[in-house]
Short mmCIF file of C-alpha atoms in Angstrom, two decimals:
data_model
loop_
_atom_site.label_atom_id
_atom_site.label_comp_id
_atom_site.label_asym_id
_atom_site.label_seq_id
_atom_site.Cartn_x
_atom_site.Cartn_y
_atom_site.Cartn_z
CA UNK A 1 29.93 6.83 -109.88
CA UNK A 2 29.77 3.06 -109.52
CA UNK A 3 31.52 3.26 -106.15
CA UNK A 4 29.09 5.96 -104.99
CA UNK A 5 26.08 3.90 -106.09
CA UNK A 6 27.45 0.84 -104.29
CA UNK A 7 27.99 2.88 -101.14
CA UNK A 8 24.47 4.32 -101.26
CA UNK A 9 22.86 0.92 -101.88
CA UNK A 10 24.93 -0.55 -99.07
CA UNK A 11 23.64 2.13 -96.69
CA UNK A 12 20.06 1.44 -97.74
CA UNK A 13 20.53 -2.29 -97.28
CA UNK A 14 22.37 -1.83 -93.97
CA UNK A 15 19.20 -0.76 -92.18
CA UNK A 16 17.89 -4.22 -93.00
CA UNK A 17 20.98 -6.41 -92.90
CA UNK A 18 22.31 -5.38 -89.47
CA UNK A 19 19.23 -6.59 -87.51
CA UNK A 20 18.74 -9.51 -89.93
CA UNK A 21 22.29 -10.72 -89.32
CA UNK A 22 21.87 -10.30 -85.56
CA UNK A 23 18.61 -12.26 -85.72
CA UNK A 24 20.22 -15.10 -87.70
CA UNK A 25 23.13 -15.36 -85.24
CA UNK A 26 21.22 -15.25 -81.95
CA UNK A 27 18.54 -17.60 -83.27
CA UNK A 28 21.18 -20.36 -83.42
CA UNK A 29 23.44 -19.25 -80.53
CA UNK A 30 21.81 -21.72 -78.13
CA UNK A 31 24.17 -23.36 -75.65
CA UNK A 32 21.54 -25.98 -74.85
CA UNK A 33 21.74 -27.49 -78.35
CA UNK A 34 24.77 -29.75 -77.76
CA UNK A 35 23.76 -30.80 -74.22
CA UNK A 36 19.98 -30.99 -74.00
CA UNK A 37 19.99 -34.70 -74.86
CA UNK A 38 22.26 -35.23 -71.83
CA UNK A 39 19.77 -33.33 -69.68
CA UNK A 40 17.03 -35.67 -70.87
CA UNK A 41 18.99 -38.86 -70.12
CA UNK A 42 20.11 -37.59 -66.72
CA UNK A 43 16.46 -36.91 -65.89
CA UNK A 44 15.69 -40.55 -66.67
CA UNK A 45 14.44 -40.55 -70.25
CA UNK A 46 15.30 -43.51 -72.48
CA UNK A 47 16.34 -43.27 -76.15
CA UNK A 48 12.85 -44.31 -77.38
CA UNK A 49 11.27 -41.64 -75.17
CA UNK A 50 13.65 -39.01 -76.55
CA UNK A 51 12.77 -40.14 -80.07
CA UNK A 52 9.09 -39.59 -79.25
CA UNK A 53 9.94 -36.05 -78.20
CA UNK A 54 11.66 -35.46 -81.56
CA UNK A 55 8.57 -36.74 -83.37
CA UNK A 56 6.36 -34.42 -81.27
CA UNK A 57 8.64 -31.51 -82.19
CA UNK A 58 8.45 -32.36 -85.89
CA UNK A 59 4.67 -32.85 -85.86
CA UNK A 60 4.14 -29.49 -84.15
CA UNK A 61 6.30 -27.72 -86.70
CA UNK A 62 4.70 -29.47 -89.68
CA UNK A 63 1.17 -28.76 -88.40
CA UNK A 64 1.74 -25.05 -87.77
CA UNK A 65 4.16 -24.07 -90.55
CA UNK A 66 1.68 -23.17 -93.30
CA UNK A 67 -0.94 -21.56 -91.00
CA UNK A 68 1.83 -19.43 -89.49
CA UNK A 69 3.04 -18.51 -92.97
CA UNK A 70 -0.42 -17.28 -93.92
CA UNK A 71 -0.55 -15.27 -90.69
CA UNK A 72 2.77 -13.66 -91.66
CA UNK A 73 1.11 -12.43 -94.86
CA UNK A 74 -1.57 -10.63 -92.83
CA UNK A 75 0.16 -8.97 -89.89
CA UNK A 76 3.60 -7.34 -89.55
CA UNK A 77 6.14 -10.08 -90.05
CA UNK A 78 8.66 -8.59 -87.64
CA UNK A 79 6.20 -9.08 -84.78
CA UNK A 80 5.94 -12.78 -85.59
CA UNK A 81 9.72 -12.97 -85.88
CA UNK A 82 10.01 -11.35 -82.44
CA UNK A 83 7.44 -13.74 -80.95
CA UNK A 84 9.15 -16.86 -82.35
CA UNK A 85 12.29 -16.81 -80.14
CA UNK A 86 10.22 -15.74 -77.12
CA UNK A 87 8.08 -18.86 -77.52
CA UNK A 88 11.15 -21.05 -78.03
CA UNK A 89 13.02 -19.44 -75.14
CA UNK A 90 10.06 -20.11 -72.85
CA UNK A 91 10.45 -23.81 -73.61
CA UNK A 92 14.17 -23.68 -72.83
CA UNK A 93 13.48 -21.88 -69.54
CA UNK A 94 10.94 -24.53 -68.52
CA UNK A 95 13.42 -27.31 -69.33
CA UNK A 96 16.02 -25.71 -67.10
CA UNK A 97 13.75 -24.83 -64.18
CA UNK A 98 11.43 -27.84 -64.10
CA UNK A 99 13.14 -30.80 -65.82
CA UNK A 100 10.64 -33.64 -66.23
CA UNK A 101 9.27 -35.71 -69.13
CA UNK A 102 6.07 -33.69 -69.49
CA UNK A 103 7.94 -30.38 -69.33
CA UNK A 104 10.34 -31.64 -71.99
CA UNK A 105 7.33 -32.49 -74.17
CA UNK A 106 5.84 -29.03 -73.62
CA UNK A 107 9.20 -27.47 -74.45
CA UNK A 108 9.37 -29.30 -77.76
CA UNK A 109 5.85 -28.17 -78.63
CA UNK A 110 6.88 -24.56 -77.88
CA UNK A 111 10.09 -25.02 -79.88
CA UNK A 112 8.14 -26.39 -82.85
CA UNK A 113 5.63 -23.53 -82.60
CA UNK A 114 8.43 -20.96 -82.46
CA UNK A 115 10.04 -22.44 -85.55
CA UNK A 116 6.72 -22.36 -87.38
CA UNK A 117 6.19 -18.67 -86.53
CA UNK A 118 9.45 -17.74 -88.25
CA UNK A 119 8.98 -20.17 -91.14
CA UNK A 120 8.57 -18.18 -94.33
CA UNK A 121 8.27 -14.90 -92.46
CA UNK A 122 11.99 -14.14 -92.33
CA UNK A 123 12.64 -14.83 -96.01
CA UNK A 124 9.51 -12.96 -97.04
CA UNK A 125 10.39 -9.90 -94.96
CA UNK A 126 13.98 -9.74 -96.24
CA UNK A 127 12.98 -10.13 -99.89
CA UNK A 128 10.08 -7.66 -99.65
CA UNK A 129 12.31 -5.06 -97.99
CA UNK A 130 15.01 -5.48 -100.61
CA UNK A 131 12.38 -5.20 -103.34
CA UNK A 132 11.10 -2.02 -101.69
CA UNK A 133 14.62 -0.60 -101.98
CA UNK A 134 15.16 -1.92 -105.51
CA UNK A 135 17.88 -4.27 -104.22
CA UNK A 136 16.24 -7.67 -104.63
CA UNK A 137 19.26 -8.87 -106.64
CA UNK A 138 21.19 -8.86 -103.34
CA UNK A 139 18.84 -11.34 -101.67
CA UNK A 140 20.97 -14.44 -102.26
CA UNK A 141 24.10 -12.77 -100.95
CA UNK A 142 22.39 -11.51 -97.80
CA UNK A 143 20.66 -14.81 -97.10
CA UNK A 144 23.93 -16.64 -97.69
CA UNK A 145 25.54 -14.51 -94.99
CA UNK A 146 22.66 -15.23 -92.60
CA UNK A 147 23.14 -18.97 -93.21
CA UNK A 148 26.87 -18.64 -92.56
CA UNK A 149 26.19 -16.70 -89.35
CA UNK A 150 23.80 -19.41 -88.23
CA UNK A 151 26.46 -22.09 -88.70
CA UNK A 152 29.02 -19.92 -86.88
CA UNK A 153 26.58 -19.41 -84.02
CA UNK A 154 26.02 -23.16 -83.64
CA UNK A 155 29.77 -23.76 -83.62
CA UNK A 156 30.39 -20.98 -81.11
CA UNK A 157 27.61 -22.22 -78.84
CA UNK A 158 29.00 -25.76 -78.99
CA UNK A 159 32.46 -24.57 -77.96
CA UNK A 160 31.13 -22.37 -75.15
CA UNK A 161 28.78 -25.04 -73.82
CA UNK A 162 31.71 -27.06 -72.39
CA UNK A 163 33.14 -24.33 -70.07
CA UNK A 164 29.61 -23.12 -69.27
CA UNK A 165 28.62 -26.60 -68.12
CA UNK A 166 31.73 -26.89 -65.97
CA UNK A 167 31.14 -23.50 -64.35
CA UNK A 168 27.38 -23.38 -63.88
CA UNK A 169 25.86 -26.59 -65.17
CA UNK A 170 22.46 -26.67 -66.84
CA UNK A 171 21.17 -23.51 -65.08
CA UNK A 172 23.92 -21.40 -66.66
CA UNK A 173 23.58 -23.06 -70.07
CA UNK A 174 19.81 -22.61 -69.95
CA UNK A 175 20.06 -18.97 -68.86
CA UNK A 176 22.50 -18.22 -71.69
CA UNK A 177 20.13 -19.88 -74.19
CA UNK A 178 17.16 -17.85 -72.96
CA UNK A 179 19.25 -14.67 -73.14
CA UNK A 180 20.11 -15.46 -76.77
CA UNK A 181 16.39 -15.84 -77.52
CA UNK A 182 15.68 -12.45 -75.94
CA UNK A 183 18.41 -10.80 -78.02
CA UNK A 184 17.01 -12.51 -81.11
CA UNK A 185 13.55 -11.08 -80.38
CA UNK A 186 14.98 -7.60 -79.87
CA UNK A 187 16.80 -7.83 -83.19
CA UNK A 188 13.50 -8.67 -84.90
CA UNK A 189 11.89 -5.51 -83.55
CA UNK A 190 14.59 -3.44 -85.28
CA UNK A 191 13.83 -4.98 -88.69
CA UNK A 192 12.31 -2.42 -91.06
CA UNK A 193 9.10 -3.41 -92.77
CA UNK A 194 7.34 -1.76 -95.70
CA UNK A 195 4.57 -3.74 -97.28
CA UNK A 196 1.68 -2.88 -99.58
CA UNK A 197 -1.10 -5.06 -100.92
CA UNK A 198 -2.62 -5.00 -104.36
CA UNK A 199 -6.13 -3.59 -104.21
CA UNK A 200 -7.44 -6.43 -106.35
CA UNK A 201 -6.91 -8.88 -103.49
CA UNK A 202 -9.34 -7.19 -101.15
CA UNK A 203 -9.71 -4.04 -99.16
CA UNK A 204 -6.62 -1.90 -99.75
CA UNK A 205 -6.34 -0.97 -96.07
CA UNK A 206 -7.12 -4.26 -94.37
CA UNK A 207 -6.11 -6.70 -97.09
CA UNK A 208 -7.78 -10.09 -97.57
CA UNK A 209 -8.89 -12.25 -94.67
CA UNK A 210 -6.89 -15.13 -93.27
CA UNK A 211 -8.64 -17.84 -95.26
CA UNK A 212 -8.31 -15.92 -98.51
CA UNK A 213 -4.64 -15.20 -97.81
CA UNK A 214 -4.01 -18.90 -97.29
CA UNK A 215 -5.94 -19.87 -100.41
CA UNK A 216 -4.08 -17.28 -102.51
CA UNK A 217 -0.76 -18.80 -101.50
CA UNK A 218 -1.94 -22.34 -102.20
CA UNK A 219 -3.36 -21.24 -105.56
CA UNK A 220 -0.10 -19.58 -106.61
CA UNK A 221 1.82 -22.80 -106.00
CA UNK A 222 -0.86 -24.85 -107.77
CA UNK A 223 -1.35 -22.61 -110.81
CA UNK A 224 2.05 -21.01 -111.44
CA UNK A 225 4.46 -23.48 -113.02
CA UNK A 226 7.54 -21.41 -112.16
CA UNK A 227 6.56 -21.14 -108.49
CA UNK A 228 5.68 -24.82 -108.30
CA UNK A 229 9.04 -25.80 -109.81
CA UNK A 230 10.91 -23.47 -107.47
CA UNK A 231 9.13 -24.93 -104.41
CA UNK A 232 10.01 -28.45 -105.51
CA UNK A 233 13.64 -27.48 -106.07
CA UNK A 234 13.89 -26.05 -102.54
CA UNK A 235 12.50 -29.30 -101.13
CA UNK A 236 14.82 -31.54 -103.16
CA UNK A 237 17.92 -29.53 -102.33
CA UNK A 238 17.18 -29.02 -98.63
CA UNK A 239 15.58 -32.14 -97.20
CA UNK A 240 18.22 -34.84 -97.71
CA UNK A 241 21.31 -32.77 -96.90
CA UNK A 242 19.64 -31.38 -93.78
CA UNK A 243 19.03 -34.93 -92.59
CA UNK A 244 22.57 -36.18 -93.28
CA UNK A 245 24.05 -33.22 -91.43
CA UNK A 246 22.71 -34.59 -88.14
CA UNK A 247 24.58 -37.89 -88.55
CA UNK A 248 28.10 -36.54 -89.19
CA UNK A 249 29.30 -37.13 -85.59
CA UNK A 250 28.00 -40.70 -85.71
CA UNK A 251 29.66 -41.25 -89.09
CA UNK A 252 32.96 -39.99 -87.68
CA UNK A 253 32.79 -42.28 -84.63
CA UNK A 254 31.71 -45.24 -86.76
CA UNK A 255 34.76 -44.61 -88.98
CA UNK A 256 37.16 -44.96 -86.07
CA UNK A 257 37.65 -41.30 -85.20
CA UNK A 258 38.42 -40.90 -81.50
CA UNK A 259 35.66 -39.19 -79.51
CA UNK A 260 37.90 -36.26 -78.62
CA UNK A 261 38.71 -35.75 -82.34
CA UNK A 262 35.09 -35.71 -83.56
CA UNK A 263 34.86 -31.91 -83.04
CA UNK A 264 37.75 -31.51 -85.50
CA UNK A 265 35.74 -33.36 -88.15
CA UNK A 266 32.74 -31.16 -87.39
CA UNK A 267 34.98 -28.08 -87.65
CA UNK A 268 36.07 -29.08 -91.16
CA UNK A 269 32.45 -29.63 -92.18
CA UNK A 270 31.36 -26.32 -90.59
CA UNK A 271 34.04 -24.46 -92.54
CA UNK A 272 32.74 -25.95 -95.79
CA UNK A 273 29.13 -25.13 -94.95
CA UNK A 274 30.04 -21.57 -93.93
CA UNK A 275 31.95 -20.97 -97.17
CA UNK A 276 28.99 -22.36 -99.11
CA UNK A 277 26.70 -19.78 -97.54
CA UNK A 278 29.11 -16.93 -98.20
CA UNK A 279 29.46 -17.96 -101.87
CA UNK A 280 25.69 -18.11 -102.44
CA UNK A 281 25.54 -14.53 -103.72
CA UNK A 282 27.99 -15.03 -106.60
CA UNK A 283 26.56 -18.50 -107.26
CA UNK A 284 23.05 -17.09 -107.73
CA UNK A 285 24.25 -15.43 -110.93
CA UNK A 286 25.54 -18.67 -112.43
CA UNK A 287 23.53 -20.39 -115.19
CA UNK A 288 21.35 -23.37 -114.29
CA UNK A 289 23.51 -25.98 -116.11
CA UNK A 290 26.58 -24.93 -114.12
CA UNK A 291 24.66 -25.09 -110.83
CA UNK A 292 23.33 -28.51 -111.80
CA UNK A 293 26.89 -29.70 -112.44
CA UNK A 294 27.92 -28.42 -109.00
CA UNK A 295 25.10 -30.42 -107.43
CA UNK A 296 26.31 -33.55 -109.20
CA UNK A 297 29.83 -32.93 -107.86
CA UNK A 298 28.36 -32.40 -104.39
CA UNK A 299 26.53 -35.72 -104.48
CA UNK A 300 29.70 -37.52 -105.59
CA UNK A 301 31.78 -35.73 -102.94
CA UNK A 302 29.36 -36.61 -100.12
CA UNK A 303 29.26 -40.27 -101.13
CA UNK A 304 33.02 -40.54 -101.62
CA UNK A 305 33.80 -38.63 -98.44
CA UNK A 306 31.55 -40.84 -96.34
CA UNK A 307 33.11 -44.01 -97.78
CA UNK A 308 36.74 -42.85 -97.55
CA UNK A 309 36.53 -41.80 -93.86
CA UNK A 310 39.98 -40.18 -93.78
CA UNK A 311 41.12 -36.53 -93.85
CA UNK A 312 40.56 -36.37 -97.62
CA UNK A 313 37.10 -37.83 -97.09
CA UNK A 314 36.18 -35.19 -94.51
CA UNK A 315 37.30 -32.43 -96.88
CA UNK A 316 35.17 -33.96 -99.65
CA UNK A 317 32.24 -34.15 -97.26
CA UNK A 318 32.75 -30.48 -96.35
CA UNK A 319 32.81 -29.56 -100.04
CA UNK A 320 29.60 -31.46 -100.74
CA UNK A 321 27.80 -29.98 -97.75
CA UNK A 322 29.08 -26.52 -98.66
CA UNK A 323 27.63 -26.80 -102.16
CA UNK A 324 24.32 -28.00 -100.68
CA UNK A 325 24.24 -25.01 -98.32
CA UNK A 326 24.95 -22.70 -101.24
CA UNK A 327 22.23 -24.32 -103.33
CA UNK A 328 19.67 -23.99 -100.53
CA UNK A 329 20.16 -20.23 -100.63
CA UNK A 330 20.19 -20.11 -104.43
CA UNK A 331 17.02 -22.20 -104.74
CA UNK A 332 15.32 -20.01 -102.12
CA UNK A 333 16.31 -16.94 -104.13
CA UNK A 334 14.83 -18.55 -107.27
CA UNK A 335 11.63 -19.17 -105.31
CA UNK A 336 11.39 -15.59 -104.05
CA UNK A 337 12.02 -14.24 -107.56
CA UNK A 338 9.22 -16.39 -108.96
CA UNK A 339 6.53 -15.30 -106.45
CA UNK A 340 4.35 -12.50 -107.79
CA UNK A 341 1.41 -12.58 -105.38
CA UNK A 342 0.98 -11.12 -101.90
CA UNK A 343 1.10 -14.46 -100.04
CA UNK A 344 4.90 -14.66 -100.14
CA UNK A 345 5.32 -16.07 -96.64
CA UNK A 346 2.58 -18.64 -97.27
CA UNK A 347 4.30 -19.91 -100.41
CA UNK A 348 7.67 -20.01 -98.66
CA UNK A 349 6.19 -21.89 -95.72
CA UNK A 350 4.80 -24.50 -98.13
CA UNK A 351 8.36 -25.14 -99.28
CA UNK A 352 9.42 -25.40 -95.63
CA UNK A 353 6.57 -27.83 -94.99
CA UNK A 354 7.71 -30.07 -97.83
CA UNK A 355 11.30 -29.92 -96.62
CA UNK A 356 10.38 -30.80 -93.03
CA UNK A 357 7.98 -33.55 -94.07
CA UNK A 358 10.48 -35.19 -96.40
CA UNK A 359 13.29 -34.66 -93.91
CA UNK A 360 11.33 -36.33 -91.11
CA UNK A 361 10.62 -39.39 -93.27
CA UNK A 362 14.29 -39.43 -94.24
CA UNK A 363 15.29 -39.83 -90.59
CA UNK A 364 13.09 -42.92 -90.33
CA UNK A 365 14.38 -44.45 -93.56
CA UNK A 366 18.00 -43.67 -92.65
CA UNK A 367 17.62 -45.60 -89.40
CA UNK A 368 16.55 -48.68 -91.35
CA UNK A 369 19.28 -48.34 -93.98
CA UNK A 370 21.95 -47.81 -91.31
CA UNK A 371 21.10 -51.05 -89.52
CA UNK A 372 21.80 -52.96 -92.75
CA UNK A 373 24.58 -51.00 -94.46
CA UNK A 374 26.22 -48.79 -91.82
CA UNK A 375 26.72 -45.02 -91.83
CA UNK A 376 29.13 -44.76 -94.77
CA UNK A 377 26.95 -46.63 -97.23
CA UNK A 378 23.84 -44.89 -95.90
CA UNK A 379 25.45 -41.48 -96.57
CA UNK A 380 26.36 -42.57 -100.09
CA UNK A 381 22.82 -43.76 -100.75
CA UNK A 382 21.20 -40.60 -99.39
CA UNK A 383 23.49 -38.41 -101.49
CA UNK A 384 21.91 -39.73 -104.69
CA UNK A 385 18.70 -37.62 -104.47
CA UNK A 386 20.88 -34.61 -105.18
CA UNK A 387 21.42 -36.08 -108.64
CA UNK A 388 17.64 -35.88 -109.12
CA UNK A 389 17.74 -32.27 -107.92
CA UNK A 390 20.53 -31.54 -110.43
CA UNK A 391 18.50 -33.00 -113.28
CA UNK A 392 15.46 -31.02 -112.21
CA UNK A 393 17.53 -27.82 -111.99
CA UNK A 394 18.89 -28.37 -115.50
CA UNK A 395 15.34 -28.77 -116.82
CA UNK A 396 14.30 -25.57 -115.04
CA UNK A 397 17.12 -23.77 -116.84
CA UNK A 398 15.75 -24.79 -120.24
CA UNK A 399 12.28 -23.43 -119.48
CA UNK A 400 13.32 -20.33 -117.53
CA UNK A 401 14.05 -18.20 -120.59
CA UNK A 402 10.52 -18.76 -121.85
CA UNK A 403 8.92 -17.61 -118.60
CA UNK A 404 11.31 -14.79 -117.69
CA UNK A 405 9.66 -11.96 -119.64
CA UNK A 406 6.06 -12.63 -118.52
CA UNK A 407 7.18 -13.05 -114.89
CA UNK A 408 9.08 -9.78 -114.94
CA UNK A 409 6.10 -7.99 -116.49
CA UNK A 410 3.81 -9.40 -113.80
CA UNK A 411 6.10 -8.17 -111.03
CA UNK A 412 6.27 -4.67 -112.46
CA UNK A 413 2.51 -4.56 -112.80
CA UNK A 414 1.97 -5.59 -109.20
CA UNK A 415 4.55 -3.20 -107.83
CA UNK A 416 3.39 -0.15 -109.75
CA UNK A 417 -0.31 -0.92 -109.75
CA UNK A 418 -0.55 -0.05 -113.48
CA UNK A 419 -3.06 -1.64 -115.79
CA UNK A 420 -1.13 -3.51 -118.48
CA UNK A 421 -3.92 -2.93 -120.97
CA UNK A 422 -3.64 0.83 -120.53
CA UNK A 423 -0.22 0.90 -122.16
#
């Protein structure tokens, strides 16, 4: 009977997971990623000018993330998810066809807008669909696989970019990137979507207006202690590791690794990050103190790995990054479990906004720390915020048992539409 139930639930989830996995892969399978900086420099841009483009990209994303999240709570989320890669792919096409500083700037604005459109919408759609099927306990496992597929896609695109550049140059690399965006958009259109609104939030057919949807999401984060704590945990776990990840090639070169061997270091790190995503499902069932201890080990491993700068160090770095990847998924699952209102994408986008804002400031601070201490010491220093996240997670574990029963009751009430006083 257990095997039959597992098979049936797997079939029900498969209608969601197949297009979701395809979306996660093609979203990151962009051959331009490892070479677009070369395109910029060959067009005549300087490093400061490229840095300005990165800032423009970040500002666009930060500005549009929460408004796009509120929009995803009003209209079908799969349409926004389909539009996101189309917008991004348009930017990549413009870069390839008309390379110039202003076109690069426009492309980064489109890229930032595309990222904002999918911010919060993907997580909200997956969780809501699983909840509709009574399978929300599988959210962490499914999202862990999507994270692992994203890492695999980046690695595959990086490996394919070299022969693609040699065969067709930037036109071929750009065309392949646009094609991946088109496939990503098509995958989004195959995502199932069942969503209902509680009648108390407005007209049952139309739902609340945009402003009210946005305010409902902001109010849930402000007034619900469990949601607020979950949002903060996502930010603490995600922002610093996401920033350090970008500097791994520079750390390897600074440590004396030959340029041709840097991809091997990245491969070791990618393996650790991929395994972390795949282990997120089982990890989501672990108690908070155990997860907090893992975060402490991750912080120590990242710091030690960056300072050792030898094969053992790279393995330690991979372990630390893998735990961080796992904890991103687990903290996101905690956030989705804590949300009881209809503005799920809005709340999730607020967490993304905090992550991007803190991550952007981290880049600036890292640059200053690196000039004084070097990459190894900078990595060690920026691993310490994970100790704060571990402490915060342990405190969440002590209060979770008190809030679990009321939160569960609230979810049942919203899903069934029953009046709790009537019972």
